[in-house]
Amino acid sequence: MATFVLVPGLFMGGWAWEAVAAELEAAGHRAVAVTLPAEPAAGLADHVDAVAQVLAAEGPGTVLVAHSYGAFPAVGAVDRQPELVSRVVFVDTGYPESGESVVLSMPQVDLLSGVTGDVVPVPKEIPAVHAVPEAEHERWKRLAVPQPVRTVTDPIELTGAWLRVPTTGVFCLASRLSIEFARSLHATGMPRFAKLAEPGVTFFELPTGHYPMLSAPKELADVLERAADGGGVGLYED
């Protein structure tokens, strides 16, 4: 059985993973959902530290799962301790390069337009395209917290050690991410996308929106189990 460490995206805490964690635990796995520091003064390094502390506590062989923004603190943590992680699973997100910040890597999303003081306010709702059930949507609106602004403006510093770790990408099709899109990135020949076609790198697609932990937790848990065993397809496999 595997140990999964689950890292949330923007505005969310470990609560977002409750249904997925329950599915994994029912199948005999261990699931640890991380809640990242939400204090306005927190920076990206604080979030990296939080994930790194959980990895150190769990020990070698952990499957590290990162949703959306969570890829930044997750990659930062595994870059420090690659020997502790058997696989990184990216849920509907890419991975950063050293020196990048969230706002620089996502220019299409104007995260800073509504900044109040030291935090990015919680959006009013999850768009309908993501098909989050009403009860989960209401829970999200009740529990979501503002994002410390430095977590999205601080650049991440990486040695590249994390690149040795096998990875899996889970693409949510309603977000317009897909294996075909990953192929187009690899085809550019840019060094940052070389890892996409390496041995040990696999992919899944889910017919969901950006929040599968809220809209399809059973299906996501099934994919995470398969990813832990090296399942999925390579970039150029049918």
Short mmCIF file of C-alpha atoms in Angstrom, two decimals:
data_model
loop_
_atom_site.label_atom_id
_atom_site.label_comp_id
_atom_site.label_asym_id
_atom_site.label_seq_id
_atom_site.Cartn_x
_atom_site.Cartn_y
_atom_site.Cartn_z
CA MET A 1 0.00 0.00 0.00
CA ALA A 2 1.10 3.57 -0.67
CA THR A 3 1.34 6.77 1.36
CA PHE A 4 -0.11 9.79 -0.42
CA VAL A 5 0.68 13.37 0.61
CA LEU A 6 -1.95 15.66 -0.89
CA VAL A 7 -1.17 19.35 -1.50
CA PRO A 8 -4.05 21.75 -2.29
CA GLY A 9 -4.29 24.58 -4.76
CA LEU A 10 -5.09 28.26 -4.22
CA PHE A 11 -7.46 29.22 -1.41
CA MET A 12 -7.93 25.62 -0.25
CA GLY A 13 -6.70 23.56 2.68
CA GLY A 14 -6.45 19.90 3.48
CA TRP A 15 -10.25 19.83 3.73
CA ALA A 16 -10.45 19.88 -0.08
CA TRP A 17 -8.94 16.37 -0.17
CA GLU A 18 -11.25 14.77 2.42
CA ALA A 19 -13.32 12.72 -0.03
CA VAL A 20 -10.27 11.59 -2.01
CA ALA A 21 -8.42 10.69 1.18
CA ALA A 22 -11.40 8.64 2.36
CA GLU A 23 -11.41 6.69 -0.92
CA LEU A 24 -7.66 6.03 -0.69
CA GLU A 25 -7.87 4.95 2.94
CA ALA A 26 -10.80 2.65 2.19
CA ALA A 27 -8.51 0.94 -0.33
CA GLY A 28 -5.87 0.42 2.37
CA HIS A 29 -3.58 3.37 1.66
CA ARG A 30 -2.41 6.17 3.94
CA ALA A 31 -3.47 9.69 2.91
CA VAL A 32 -2.11 12.87 4.48
CA ALA A 33 -3.77 16.11 3.36
CA VAL A 34 -1.64 19.23 3.83
CA THR A 35 -3.01 22.59 4.93
CA LEU A 36 -0.56 25.31 3.92
CA PRO A 37 0.04 28.39 6.12
CA ALA A 38 -2.58 31.07 5.43
CA GLU A 39 -1.13 33.94 7.47
CA PRO A 40 -0.89 37.09 5.30
CA ALA A 41 2.87 37.28 5.88
CA ALA A 42 3.49 33.75 4.59
CA GLY A 43 5.66 33.39 1.52
CA LEU A 44 6.29 30.59 -0.93
CA ALA A 45 9.23 29.35 1.18
CA ASP A 46 6.84 28.84 4.09
CA HIS A 47 4.64 26.65 1.92
CA VAL A 48 7.66 24.69 0.68
CA ASP A 49 8.73 24.21 4.30
CA ALA A 50 5.26 22.93 5.24
CA VAL A 51 5.30 20.26 2.52
CA ALA A 52 8.93 19.33 3.24
CA GLN A 53 8.11 18.79 6.92
CA VAL A 54 5.29 16.38 6.04
CA LEU A 55 7.53 14.46 3.63
CA ALA A 56 10.24 14.15 6.27
CA ALA A 57 7.70 12.88 8.80
CA GLU A 58 6.29 10.27 6.39
CA GLY A 59 9.64 8.96 5.21
CA PRO A 60 10.74 7.38 1.90
CA GLY A 61 8.32 6.07 -0.71
CA THR A 62 5.73 8.84 -0.52
CA VAL A 63 3.53 9.65 -3.50
CA LEU A 64 3.32 13.45 -3.55
CA VAL A 65 0.15 14.81 -5.16
CA ALA A 66 -0.12 18.49 -6.09
CA HIS A 67 -3.18 20.30 -7.40
CA SER A 68 -2.81 23.54 -9.37
CA TYR A 69 -0.79 26.08 -7.33
CA GLY A 70 0.28 23.21 -5.09
CA ALA A 71 2.83 22.26 -7.75
CA PHE A 72 5.05 25.13 -6.57
CA PRO A 73 5.46 24.12 -2.91
CA ALA A 74 5.41 20.43 -3.86
CA VAL A 75 8.23 20.73 -6.39
CA GLY A 76 10.16 22.96 -4.00
CA ALA A 77 9.89 20.32 -1.28
CA VAL A 78 10.77 17.30 -3.42
CA ASP A 79 13.71 19.23 -4.91
CA ARG A 80 15.16 19.34 -1.39
CA GLN A 81 14.43 15.70 -0.59
CA PRO A 82 14.00 13.68 -3.80
CA GLU A 83 14.96 10.47 -2.01
CA LEU A 84 11.71 10.63 0.00
CA VAL A 85 9.34 10.69 -2.97
CA SER A 86 8.56 7.76 -5.25
CA ARG A 87 6.41 9.79 -7.63
CA VAL A 88 5.00 13.30 -8.01
CA VAL A 89 1.47 13.51 -9.39
CA PHE A 90 0.47 16.86 -10.88
CA VAL A 91 -3.32 17.34 -10.93
CA ASP A 92 -4.33 19.78 -13.70
CA THR A 93 -1.13 21.77 -13.51
CA GLY A 94 2.33 22.07 -14.97
CA TYR A 95 5.61 22.35 -13.11
CA PRO A 96 7.72 25.45 -12.48
CA GLU A 97 11.27 26.28 -13.41
CA SER A 98 13.71 27.87 -11.00
CA GLY A 99 13.18 31.62 -10.78
CA GLU A 100 9.52 31.50 -11.77
CA SER A 101 6.66 32.74 -9.65
CA VAL A 102 3.02 31.74 -9.92
CA VAL A 103 2.00 35.08 -11.42
CA LEU A 104 4.77 34.90 -14.03
CA SER A 105 3.89 31.32 -14.99
CA MET A 106 0.17 32.09 -15.28
CA PRO A 107 -0.02 35.43 -17.14
CA GLN A 108 -3.51 34.57 -18.38
CA VAL A 109 -4.85 34.72 -14.81
CA ASP A 110 -4.79 38.17 -13.22
CA LEU A 111 -4.36 37.06 -9.63
CA LEU A 112 -3.17 40.43 -8.37
CA SER A 113 -6.03 42.63 -9.60
CA GLY A 114 -8.08 42.14 -6.43
CA VAL A 115 -5.27 42.10 -3.89
CA THR A 116 -6.24 43.58 -0.54
CA GLY A 117 -3.27 44.27 1.69
CA ASP A 118 -1.13 41.15 1.79
CA VAL A 119 -3.66 38.61 0.47
CA VAL A 120 -5.40 37.60 -2.73
CA PRO A 121 -9.14 37.44 -1.93
CA VAL A 122 -11.15 34.28 -2.49
CA PRO A 123 -13.11 34.34 -5.78
CA LYS A 124 -16.87 34.65 -5.36
CA GLU A 125 -17.54 31.23 -6.88
CA ILE A 126 -16.20 28.28 -8.84
CA PRO A 127 -17.29 28.67 -12.48
CA ALA A 128 -20.01 26.25 -13.60
CA VAL A 129 -17.73 24.66 -16.22
CA HIS A 130 -15.99 22.78 -13.41
CA ALA A 131 -19.23 20.96 -12.47
CA VAL A 132 -18.65 21.09 -8.72
CA PRO A 133 -21.81 19.80 -6.95
CA GLU A 134 -23.75 22.48 -5.08
CA ALA A 135 -23.02 21.04 -1.64
CA GLU A 136 -19.29 20.98 -2.37
CA HIS A 137 -19.48 24.47 -3.86
CA GLU A 138 -21.12 25.78 -0.69
CA ARG A 139 -18.46 24.05 1.41
CA TRP A 140 -15.74 25.62 -0.72
CA LYS A 141 -17.26 29.07 -0.25
CA ARG A 142 -17.44 28.49 3.51
CA LEU A 143 -13.94 27.09 4.01
CA ALA A 144 -11.80 28.77 1.34
CA VAL A 145 -9.32 31.34 2.69
CA PRO A 146 -7.48 34.28 1.09
CA GLN A 147 -4.10 33.42 -0.42
CA PRO A 148 -1.01 35.15 1.00
CA VAL A 149 0.18 37.33 -1.86
CA ARG A 150 3.87 36.44 -1.46
CA THR A 151 3.09 32.79 -2.18
CA VAL A 152 2.19 33.78 -5.74
CA THR A 153 4.78 36.52 -6.26
CA ASP A 154 7.88 34.92 -4.69
CA PRO A 155 10.11 33.08 -7.20
CA ILE A 156 10.83 29.42 -6.55
CA GLU A 157 14.45 28.36 -6.22
CA LEU A 158 15.25 24.86 -7.48
CA THR A 159 18.42 22.82 -7.92
CA GLY A 160 16.82 20.48 -10.46
CA ALA A 161 17.16 17.45 -8.16
CA TRP A 162 13.41 16.87 -8.37
CA LEU A 163 13.71 16.07 -12.09
CA ARG A 164 15.07 12.63 -11.19
CA VAL A 165 11.74 11.66 -9.63
CA PRO A 166 9.11 9.87 -11.78
CA THR A 167 6.02 11.97 -12.42
CA THR A 168 2.42 11.62 -13.54
CA GLY A 169 0.24 14.34 -15.03
CA VAL A 170 -3.53 14.22 -14.55
CA PHE A 171 -5.21 16.47 -17.08
CA CYS A 172 -8.77 17.71 -16.54
CA LEU A 173 -10.28 18.09 -19.98
CA ALA A 174 -12.71 20.90 -19.17
CA SER A 175 -9.65 23.01 -18.31
CA ARG A 176 -8.38 22.46 -21.88
CA LEU A 177 -5.33 20.58 -20.68
CA SER A 178 -4.73 17.22 -22.32
CA ILE A 179 -2.10 14.75 -23.42
CA GLU A 180 -2.31 16.24 -26.89
CA PHE A 181 -1.52 19.68 -25.44
CA ALA A 182 1.47 18.20 -23.59
CA ARG A 183 2.69 16.73 -26.87
CA SER A 184 2.51 20.17 -28.46
CA LEU A 185 4.62 21.61 -25.64
CA HIS A 186 7.22 18.85 -26.00
CA ALA A 187 7.31 19.38 -29.75
CA THR A 188 8.56 22.95 -29.24
CA GLY A 189 11.93 21.47 -28.26
CA MET A 190 12.21 23.79 -25.27
CA PRO A 191 14.40 22.20 -22.58
CA ARG A 192 11.82 22.76 -19.87
CA PHE A 193 9.45 20.33 -21.58
CA ALA A 194 11.99 17.55 -22.19
CA LYS A 195 10.91 15.69 -19.05
CA LEU A 196 7.42 15.15 -20.48
CA ALA A 197 8.68 12.34 -22.72
CA GLU A 198 11.12 10.69 -20.33
CA PRO A 199 10.76 7.10 -19.12
CA GLY A 200 8.80 6.93 -15.90
CA VAL A 201 6.60 9.88 -16.86
CA THR A 202 2.94 8.98 -17.37
CA PHE A 203 -0.34 10.74 -18.01
CA PHE A 204 -4.06 10.40 -17.40
CA GLU A 205 -7.03 12.39 -18.61
CA LEU A 206 -10.19 12.97 -16.59
CA PRO A 207 -13.47 14.30 -18.08
CA THR A 208 -13.77 16.86 -15.29
CA GLY A 209 -13.12 20.49 -14.51
CA HIS A 210 -10.24 21.94 -12.52
CA TYR A 211 -11.46 20.63 -9.16
CA PRO A 212 -11.76 16.84 -9.50
CA MET A 213 -11.20 16.37 -5.76
CA LEU A 214 -14.56 18.13 -5.31
CA SER A 215 -16.43 16.96 -8.40
CA ALA A 216 -15.14 13.41 -8.94
CA PRO A 217 -13.22 12.22 -5.85
CA LYS A 218 -13.71 8.51 -6.51
CA GLU A 219 -12.44 8.78 -10.06
CA LEU A 220 -9.47 10.89 -8.96
CA ALA A 221 -8.60 8.46 -6.17
CA ASP A 222 -8.64 5.61 -8.69
CA VAL A 223 -6.23 7.52 -10.94
CA LEU A 224 -3.94 8.29 -8.00
CA GLU A 225 -3.81 4.60 -7.07
CA ARG A 226 -2.91 3.68 -10.64
CA ALA A 227 -0.33 6.45 -10.84
CA ALA A 228 1.34 5.19 -7.65
CA ASP A 229 1.91 1.87 -9.44
CA GLY A 230 3.38 3.60 -12.50
CA GLY A 231 0.14 3.45 -14.46
CA GLY A 232 -0.96 5.81 -17.19
CA VAL A 233 0.38 6.29 -20.70
CA GLY A 234 3.63 7.73 -21.93
CA LEU A 235 3.52 10.97 -23.89
CA TYR A 236 3.53 9.27 -27.30
CA GLU A 237 1.67 6.08 -26.42
CA ASP A 238 -1.87 5.51 -27.70
#
